[in-house]
Short mmCIF file of C-alpha atoms in Angstrom, two decimals:
data_model
loop_
_atom_site.label_atom_id
_atom_site.label_comp_id
_atom_site.label_asym_id
_atom_site.label_seq_id
_atom_site.Cartn_x
_atom_site.Cartn_y
_atom_site.Cartn_z
CA MET A 10 2.07 -16.31 -21.47
CA GLN A 11 3.21 -15.03 -18.11
CA ASP A 12 4.52 -17.09 -15.25
CA ARG A 13 1.70 -16.05 -13.01
CA ASP A 14 3.21 -17.35 -9.81
CA THR A 15 5.98 -14.81 -9.95
CA THR A 16 4.25 -11.91 -11.70
CA LEU A 17 4.51 -8.75 -9.61
CA SER A 18 1.27 -6.79 -9.94
CA LEU A 19 1.56 -3.14 -8.96
CA VAL A 20 -1.56 -1.05 -8.50
CA LEU A 21 -0.42 2.57 -8.68
CA PHE A 22 -2.93 4.91 -7.06
CA SER A 23 -0.67 7.75 -5.94
CA GLY A 24 0.66 10.31 -8.41
CA THR A 25 3.45 11.84 -6.32
CA ASP A 26 7.05 11.65 -7.50
CA ASP A 27 8.33 9.88 -4.38
CA LYS A 28 5.80 7.04 -4.50
CA LEU A 29 6.14 6.68 -8.28
CA SER A 30 9.93 6.50 -7.83
CA ALA A 31 9.60 3.83 -5.14
CA ALA A 32 7.28 1.88 -7.45
CA ALA A 33 9.65 2.23 -10.41
CA VAL A 34 12.58 0.96 -8.32
CA LEU A 35 10.56 -2.14 -7.37
CA ALA A 36 9.57 -2.65 -11.02
CA VAL A 37 13.19 -2.41 -12.20
CA GLY A 38 14.34 -4.80 -9.47
CA ALA A 39 11.67 -7.35 -10.38
CA ALA A 40 12.25 -7.04 -14.13
CA ALA A 41 16.01 -7.46 -13.63
CA MET A 42 15.27 -10.80 -11.93
CA GLY A 43 13.17 -11.95 -14.85
CA ARG A 44 9.81 -11.45 -13.13
CA PRO A 45 6.92 -10.20 -15.25
CA VAL A 46 5.56 -6.90 -13.93
CA ASN A 47 1.90 -6.01 -14.40
CA VAL A 48 1.14 -2.34 -13.60
CA PHE A 49 -2.39 -0.94 -13.20
CA LEU A 50 -2.80 2.84 -13.01
CA GLN A 51 -5.69 4.26 -10.99
CA TYR A 52 -6.73 7.73 -9.87
CA TYR A 53 -3.84 10.18 -9.43
CA ALA A 54 -1.32 7.82 -11.04
CA VAL A 55 -3.28 7.94 -14.31
CA ASP A 56 -3.16 11.72 -14.15
CA ALA A 57 0.63 11.64 -13.62
CA PHE A 58 1.13 9.62 -16.84
CA ARG A 59 -0.52 12.27 -19.05
CA SER A 60 1.92 12.93 -21.87
CA ASP A 61 1.69 16.69 -21.33
CA ARG A 62 2.75 16.46 -17.70
CA ILE A 63 4.65 13.22 -17.09
CA ALA A 64 7.91 15.20 -16.77
CA ALA A 65 6.33 17.91 -14.58
CA ASP A 66 6.74 18.26 -10.83
CA HIS A 67 4.14 15.94 -9.25
CA GLY A 68 4.95 16.87 -5.68
CA LEU A 69 5.70 14.57 -2.78
CA ASP A 70 3.58 12.61 -0.36
CA PRO A 71 1.93 15.09 2.04
CA GLU A 72 3.54 13.33 5.01
CA ALA A 73 6.99 14.64 3.94
CA THR A 74 8.32 17.22 6.38
CA PRO A 75 10.03 20.36 5.06
CA ALA A 76 13.45 18.85 5.80
CA GLN A 77 12.52 15.62 4.03
CA ARG A 78 11.11 17.56 1.07
CA SER A 79 14.35 19.40 0.68
CA THR A 80 16.39 16.16 0.84
CA VAL A 81 14.25 14.31 -1.69
CA THR A 82 13.89 17.24 -4.09
CA THR A 83 17.60 18.01 -4.29
CA HIS A 84 18.61 14.38 -4.75
CA ALA A 85 19.88 13.81 -8.28
CA GLY A 86 18.40 10.54 -9.43
CA GLN A 87 16.75 9.15 -12.51
CA HIS A 88 13.16 10.14 -13.14
CA TRP A 89 10.64 7.39 -12.44
CA SER A 90 9.47 7.47 -16.06
CA GLU A 91 13.05 6.77 -17.18
CA LEU A 92 13.32 3.89 -14.69
CA LEU A 93 10.08 2.42 -16.02
CA ARG A 94 11.42 2.76 -19.58
CA GLN A 95 14.49 0.79 -18.53
CA ALA A 96 12.33 -1.82 -16.83
CA LYS A 97 10.43 -2.28 -20.10
CA ASP A 98 13.72 -2.59 -21.99
CA ILE A 99 15.13 -5.30 -19.76
CA GLY A 100 12.02 -7.26 -18.89
CA GLU A 101 8.39 -8.09 -19.45
CA VAL A 102 6.65 -5.03 -18.03
CA SER A 103 3.16 -3.98 -19.08
CA ILE A 104 1.42 -0.80 -17.96
CA HIS A 105 -2.37 -0.56 -18.09
CA ALA A 106 -4.58 2.43 -17.32
CA CYS A 107 -7.75 1.60 -15.36
CA ALA A 108 -10.79 2.17 -17.59
CA LEU A 109 -12.87 3.58 -14.71
CA SER A 110 -10.19 6.11 -13.78
CA MET A 111 -9.70 7.13 -17.43
CA GLU A 112 -13.41 7.83 -17.68
CA MET A 113 -13.35 9.75 -14.40
CA PHE A 114 -10.57 12.04 -15.63
CA GLY A 115 -12.02 12.28 -19.16
CA LEU A 116 -8.87 10.84 -20.74
CA LYS A 117 -8.23 8.74 -23.84
CA GLN A 118 -5.20 6.54 -24.35
CA ASN A 119 -3.49 9.00 -26.66
CA ASP A 120 -3.57 11.56 -23.86
CA LEU A 121 -1.14 9.29 -21.99
CA ASP A 122 2.60 8.75 -22.38
CA PRO A 123 3.54 5.86 -24.70
CA LEU A 124 4.82 3.99 -21.62
CA VAL A 125 1.16 3.05 -21.10
CA ASP A 126 0.32 -0.01 -23.21
CA ASP A 127 -3.45 0.08 -23.07
CA VAL A 128 -6.62 0.83 -21.14
CA GLU A 129 -8.24 -2.11 -19.38
CA GLY A 130 -10.89 -2.94 -16.84
CA VAL A 131 -10.25 -4.37 -13.40
CA ALA A 132 -11.34 -7.85 -14.56
CA ALA A 133 -8.57 -7.94 -17.19
CA PHE A 134 -6.04 -6.71 -14.63
CA MET A 135 -7.15 -9.32 -12.11
CA SER A 136 -6.88 -12.13 -14.67
CA ASP A 137 -3.15 -11.31 -15.03
CA ALA A 138 -2.84 -11.03 -11.25
CA VAL A 139 -4.40 -14.41 -10.52
CA ALA A 140 -1.37 -15.42 -8.49
CA GLY A 141 1.59 -13.53 -7.13
CA PRO A 142 1.73 -10.36 -5.08
CA ILE A 143 -0.60 -7.40 -5.65
CA THR A 144 1.16 -4.33 -4.29
CA PHE A 145 -0.81 -1.09 -3.90
CA ILE A 146 1.22 2.10 -3.92
CA MET B 25 -12.64 -23.65 3.52
CA GLN B 26 -10.96 -21.05 1.38
CA ASP B 27 -8.60 -21.66 -1.48
CA ARG B 28 -5.79 -19.92 0.29
CA ASP B 29 -3.49 -19.69 -2.70
CA THR B 30 -5.81 -17.32 -4.46
CA THR B 31 -7.38 -15.48 -1.54
CA LEU B 32 -6.92 -11.74 -1.91
CA SER B 33 -6.29 -10.22 1.52
CA LEU B 34 -6.91 -6.49 1.71
CA VAL B 35 -5.74 -4.53 4.74
CA LEU B 36 -7.68 -1.27 4.67
CA PHE B 37 -5.96 1.43 6.72
CA SER B 38 -7.13 4.56 4.94
CA GLY B 39 -10.62 5.92 5.42
CA THR B 40 -10.82 8.30 2.47
CA ASP B 41 -13.45 7.80 -0.23
CA ASP B 42 -10.94 7.54 -3.09
CA LYS B 43 -8.84 4.79 -1.50
CA LEU B 44 -11.93 2.93 -0.26
CA SER B 45 -13.34 3.10 -3.80
CA ALA B 46 -10.10 1.78 -5.30
CA ALA B 47 -10.17 -1.05 -2.75
CA ALA B 48 -13.82 -1.85 -3.49
CA VAL B 49 -13.12 -2.03 -7.23
CA LEU B 50 -10.32 -4.54 -6.60
CA ALA B 51 -12.60 -6.55 -4.31
CA VAL B 52 -15.38 -6.66 -6.91
CA GLY B 53 -12.91 -7.66 -9.63
CA ALA B 54 -11.47 -10.47 -7.51
CA ALA B 55 -14.89 -11.70 -6.36
CA ALA B 56 -16.16 -11.74 -9.96
CA MET B 57 -13.29 -14.09 -10.82
CA GLY B 58 -14.23 -16.43 -7.99
CA ARG B 59 -11.39 -15.41 -5.68
CA PRO B 60 -12.13 -15.29 -1.96
CA VAL B 61 -11.55 -11.79 -0.56
CA ASN B 62 -10.47 -11.33 3.05
CA VAL B 63 -10.72 -7.71 4.24
CA PHE B 64 -9.17 -6.42 7.49
CA LEU B 65 -10.11 -2.91 8.65
CA GLN B 66 -7.57 -0.91 10.65
CA TYR B 67 -7.35 2.65 11.90
CA TYR B 68 -9.24 5.20 9.76
CA ALA B 69 -10.93 2.49 7.68
CA VAL B 70 -12.66 1.17 10.82
CA ASP B 71 -13.89 4.67 11.54
CA ALA B 72 -15.27 4.97 7.98
CA PHE B 73 -17.42 1.83 8.42
CA ARG B 74 -19.30 3.25 11.44
CA SER B 75 -22.99 2.81 10.67
CA ASP B 76 -23.73 6.43 11.53
CA ARG B 77 -21.23 7.77 9.00
CA ILE B 78 -20.57 5.16 6.32
CA ALA B 79 -22.56 7.24 3.80
CA ALA B 80 -20.95 10.54 4.89
CA ASP B 81 -18.24 12.41 3.01
CA HIS B 82 -14.93 10.85 4.06
CA GLY B 83 -12.76 13.20 2.06
CA LEU B 84 -10.00 12.34 -0.37
CA ASP B 85 -6.36 11.46 0.00
CA PRO B 86 -4.47 14.64 1.00
CA GLU B 87 -2.27 14.34 -2.08
CA ALA B 88 -5.22 15.24 -4.35
CA THR B 89 -4.79 18.67 -5.93
CA PRO B 90 -7.78 21.04 -6.12
CA ALA B 91 -8.31 20.13 -9.78
CA GLN B 92 -8.18 16.41 -8.98
CA ARG B 93 -10.54 16.89 -6.03
CA SER B 94 -13.06 18.54 -8.27
CA THR B 95 -12.79 15.76 -10.87
CA VAL B 96 -13.18 12.93 -8.37
CA THR B 97 -15.93 14.58 -6.34
CA THR B 98 -18.15 15.36 -9.31
CA HIS B 99 -17.78 11.91 -10.87
CA ALA B 100 -21.03 10.00 -10.60
CA GLY B 101 -20.12 6.50 -9.59
CA GLN B 102 -21.34 3.89 -7.17
CA HIS B 103 -20.44 4.38 -3.54
CA TRP B 104 -17.72 2.04 -2.27
CA SER B 105 -20.08 0.57 0.30
CA GLU B 106 -22.47 -0.37 -2.50
CA LEU B 107 -19.61 -1.96 -4.48
CA LEU B 108 -18.62 -3.99 -1.42
CA ARG B 109 -22.24 -5.10 -1.00
CA GLN B 110 -22.20 -6.32 -4.61
CA ALA B 111 -18.88 -8.08 -4.06
CA LYS B 112 -20.45 -9.94 -1.11
CA ASP B 113 -23.46 -10.86 -3.26
CA ILE B 114 -21.42 -12.34 -6.07
CA GLY B 115 -18.53 -13.89 -4.17
CA GLU B 116 -16.96 -15.04 -0.97
CA VAL B 117 -16.03 -11.74 0.67
CA SER B 118 -15.53 -11.38 4.41
CA ILE B 119 -14.89 -8.10 6.21
CA HIS B 120 -13.24 -8.10 9.62
CA ALA B 121 -12.58 -5.16 11.93
CA CYS B 122 -9.18 -5.23 13.68
CA ALA B 123 -9.69 -5.78 17.42
CA LEU B 124 -6.87 -3.39 18.35
CA SER B 125 -8.27 -0.58 16.20
CA MET B 126 -11.79 -1.15 17.57
CA GLU B 127 -10.45 -0.77 21.09
CA MET B 128 -8.49 2.33 20.10
CA PHE B 129 -11.61 4.02 18.71
CA GLY B 130 -13.83 2.72 21.54
CA LEU B 131 -16.14 0.90 19.11
CA LYS B 132 -18.23 -2.26 19.39
CA GLN B 133 -19.33 -4.35 16.44
CA ASN B 134 -22.87 -3.01 16.51
CA ASP B 135 -21.46 0.49 15.98
CA LEU B 136 -20.36 -0.70 12.53
CA ASP B 137 -22.29 -1.19 9.30
CA PRO B 138 -23.64 -4.73 8.78
CA LEU B 139 -21.12 -5.11 5.91
CA VAL B 140 -18.63 -5.91 8.67
CA ASP B 141 -18.86 -9.59 9.58
CA ASP B 142 -16.95 -9.62 12.85
CA VAL B 143 -14.11 -8.27 14.97
CA GLU B 144 -10.92 -10.29 14.94
CA GLY B 145 -7.29 -10.11 15.98
CA VAL B 146 -4.34 -9.96 13.62
CA ALA B 147 -3.56 -13.65 14.24
CA ALA B 148 -6.97 -14.69 12.92
CA PHE B 149 -6.56 -12.42 9.91
CA MET B 150 -3.10 -13.79 9.20
CA SER B 151 -4.32 -17.39 9.40
CA ASP B 152 -6.70 -16.64 6.49
CA ALA B 153 -3.90 -14.81 4.66
CA VAL B 154 -1.42 -17.66 4.93
CA ALA B 155 -0.90 -17.60 1.18
CA GLY B 156 -1.88 -15.18 -1.54
CA PRO B 157 -1.38 -11.44 -1.77
CA ILE B 158 -1.72 -9.09 1.19
CA THR B 159 -2.53 -5.66 -0.19
CA PHE B 160 -2.37 -2.64 2.11
CA ILE B 161 -4.47 0.34 1.08
CA MET C 10 17.05 -20.63 3.93
CA GLN C 11 13.63 -19.05 4.00
CA ASP C 12 10.38 -20.68 3.05
CA ARG C 13 9.85 -18.25 0.24
CA ASP C 14 6.25 -19.20 -0.41
CA THR C 15 5.17 -17.86 2.92
CA THR C 16 7.65 -15.04 3.47
CA LEU C 17 5.85 -11.77 4.09
CA SER C 18 7.77 -8.94 2.44
CA LEU C 19 6.95 -5.50 3.78
CA VAL C 20 8.15 -2.41 1.93
CA LEU C 21 7.91 0.44 4.42
CA PHE C 22 7.81 3.81 2.69
CA SER C 23 5.86 5.87 5.20
CA GLY C 24 7.48 7.17 8.38
CA THR C 25 4.38 8.10 10.36
CA ASP C 26 3.65 6.42 13.68
CA ASP C 27 0.22 5.10 12.65
CA LYS C 28 1.43 3.35 9.49
CA LEU C 29 4.56 2.03 11.22
CA SER C 30 2.33 0.67 14.00
CA ALA C 31 0.01 -1.00 11.50
CA ALA C 32 3.07 -2.54 9.80
CA ALA C 33 4.52 -3.73 13.11
CA VAL C 34 1.22 -5.40 14.05
CA LEU C 35 1.24 -7.30 10.75
CA ALA C 36 4.89 -8.28 11.29
CA VAL C 37 4.17 -9.58 14.81
CA GLY C 38 1.13 -11.50 13.57
CA ALA C 39 3.10 -13.13 10.75
CA ALA C 40 6.11 -13.91 12.95
CA ALA C 41 3.84 -15.49 15.59
CA MET C 42 2.56 -17.86 12.89
CA GLY C 43 6.10 -18.86 11.96
CA ARG C 44 6.25 -16.85 8.74
CA PRO C 45 9.55 -15.23 7.82
CA VAL C 46 9.19 -11.45 7.55
CA ASN C 47 11.41 -9.50 5.17
CA VAL C 48 11.25 -5.73 5.74
CA PHE C 49 12.68 -3.14 3.31
CA LEU C 50 12.86 0.49 4.47
CA GLN C 51 12.55 3.25 1.86
CA TYR C 52 12.23 7.03 1.98
CA TYR C 53 10.54 8.37 5.15
CA ALA C 54 10.63 4.97 6.87
CA VAL C 55 14.44 4.99 6.73
CA ASP C 56 14.42 8.42 8.32
CA ALA C 57 12.12 7.16 11.12
CA PHE C 58 14.59 4.40 12.06
CA ARG C 59 17.44 6.85 12.77
CA SER C 60 18.76 5.96 16.20
CA ASP C 61 18.56 9.58 17.35
CA ARG C 62 14.87 9.86 16.55
CA ILE C 63 13.27 6.41 16.50
CA ALA C 64 11.50 7.17 19.79
CA ALA C 65 10.46 10.68 18.71
CA ASP C 66 7.00 11.74 17.58
CA HIS C 67 6.78 10.88 13.86
CA GLY C 68 3.31 12.31 13.39
CA LEU C 69 0.30 10.64 11.81
CA ASP C 70 -0.86 10.16 8.26
CA PRO C 71 -2.06 13.54 6.95
CA GLU C 72 -5.51 12.08 6.25
CA ALA C 73 -6.20 11.85 10.01
CA THR C 74 -8.85 14.31 11.11
CA PRO C 75 -8.37 16.27 14.35
CA ALA C 76 -10.75 13.90 16.17
CA GLN C 77 -8.89 10.85 14.82
CA ARG C 78 -5.55 12.41 15.75
CA SER C 79 -6.70 12.87 19.30
CA THR C 80 -7.97 9.28 19.51
CA VAL C 81 -4.79 7.73 18.11
CA THR C 82 -2.40 9.94 20.05
CA THR C 83 -3.98 9.34 23.43
CA HIS C 84 -4.23 5.57 22.96
CA ALA C 85 -1.79 3.79 25.23
CA GLY C 86 -0.20 1.06 23.19
CA GLN C 87 3.23 -0.36 22.61
CA HIS C 88 5.55 1.62 20.39
CA TRP C 89 6.05 0.15 16.92
CA SER C 90 9.78 -0.23 17.55
CA GLU C 91 8.99 -2.35 20.61
CA LEU C 92 6.56 -4.49 18.57
CA LEU C 93 9.24 -5.03 15.93
CA ARG C 94 11.71 -6.00 18.65
CA GLN C 95 9.21 -8.62 19.86
CA ALA C 96 8.66 -9.84 16.31
CA LYS C 97 12.42 -10.38 15.99
CA ASP C 98 12.47 -12.24 19.33
CA ILE C 99 9.71 -14.65 18.39
CA GLY C 100 10.38 -15.15 14.69
CA GLU C 101 12.61 -14.81 11.68
CA VAL C 102 12.32 -11.08 10.95
CA SER C 103 14.97 -9.20 9.00
CA ILE C 104 14.98 -5.44 8.45
CA HIS C 105 16.94 -3.95 5.56
CA ALA C 106 17.46 -0.29 4.68
CA CYS C 107 17.26 0.50 0.97
CA ALA C 108 20.70 1.54 -0.32
CA LEU C 109 19.26 4.20 -2.61
CA SER C 110 17.26 5.82 0.19
CA MET C 111 20.25 5.71 2.55
CA GLU C 112 22.30 7.56 -0.03
CA MET C 113 19.49 10.07 -0.59
CA PHE C 114 19.31 10.89 3.12
CA GLY C 115 23.11 10.77 3.56
CA LEU C 116 22.90 8.03 6.17
CA LYS C 117 25.22 5.18 7.14
CA GLN C 118 24.09 2.01 8.87
CA ASN C 119 25.40 3.10 12.26
CA ASP C 120 23.09 6.12 12.06
CA LEU C 121 20.19 3.66 12.29
CA ASP C 122 18.69 1.80 15.23
CA PRO C 123 20.14 -1.71 15.79
CA LEU C 124 16.74 -3.11 14.74
CA VAL C 125 18.03 -2.59 11.18
CA ASP C 126 20.15 -5.58 10.14
CA ASP C 127 21.83 -4.17 7.07
CA VAL C 128 21.73 -1.94 4.00
CA GLU C 129 20.85 -3.65 0.75
CA GLY C 130 19.86 -2.89 -2.82
CA VAL C 131 16.49 -3.61 -4.36
CA ALA C 132 17.88 -6.67 -6.17
CA ALA C 133 18.83 -8.31 -2.88
CA PHE C 134 15.43 -7.47 -1.42
CA MET C 135 13.64 -8.87 -4.46
CA SER C 136 15.64 -12.10 -4.32
CA ASP C 137 14.20 -12.75 -0.84
CA ALA C 138 10.73 -11.71 -2.07
CA VAL C 139 10.72 -14.07 -5.02
CA ALA C 140 7.44 -15.56 -3.87
CA GLY C 141 4.89 -14.53 -1.28
CA PRO C 142 3.17 -11.21 -0.73
CA ILE C 143 4.92 -7.85 -1.14
CA THR C 144 3.02 -5.35 0.96
CA PHE C 145 3.76 -1.63 0.55
CA ILE C 146 2.92 0.57 3.52
#
């Protein structure tokens, strides 16, 4: 039973390392404050959670300039998948893959990293996001 | 009179087919649960709703890799404009074009697809978004 | 003491002029309605607020087509930094730089424009965003 007023719902669309890192930092921050976090993976984010490539280089947002790319790439920080693992350890964080996107990419749940709890439709996601912010990244 | 606590406000900035499809899926999901949906079109999203090009190819997010492009492009799914039409049929969904963006692109309301209900300023949009999530896509 | 139910929290990730302008328009609209606005700068947005380059050309989102680029670039409008200054004049708008991103880019607060109030961690940001929308741009 989630406290729906404070649940942070994150729709992850992008599969680049910078946006996934920004999302993971928000998830950790919310989980550390005791907020439930409800993550929905669509499009390129689903692809980034494939177990055979979650640790691979997923590139950066195309807006990054060469100087920015160099700065972000050489920065030693924790991988977003590790941050999400910590968020799950300290709080109530669930990660769902969008059924439509899974079908589009021809994926089954066991193609994805165990961080992903299940595959669900948008109606199920929306019923957990009935109040509280819905943040698209 | 909207139930402002549960209204989902979507600010559509991007005009690519993948992001517009992701937005339309969220709108359909929210409308199916009886949530009012309040859409505000800015920048490239306004351009994508022009009646002479709404059905055209609007490309994909520049982060998509060639393999991802091929996957998304060949996937047979409903067009986002059709999904939005369904959302309007089943629920309380209003679509507003941002007055500033309309002026920037030199557009008048009758240049836009009939899915768009009106042109409004950010103050009017914000007064319908006084509570509930504001999701930028 | 903020009215946390209505606080609009904006996480600015992108550093392009079109997205920063869209964000500034939303901030002005919210501030004009008396809503507190809580801005958190991450990644490329932090870089865009550097005092030595805030007025520089920060480019447009890579999805913009050449025709859209021409339209947006030639449009005479107020700069986003000026809009944010107005939002601060008329309302309760605070702008925080993400500590992790500051460290990544090797920046100190006095490298940033005075529009930025302070540097804070994600926990501090989240404690001001405990209710109300969290909009990622």
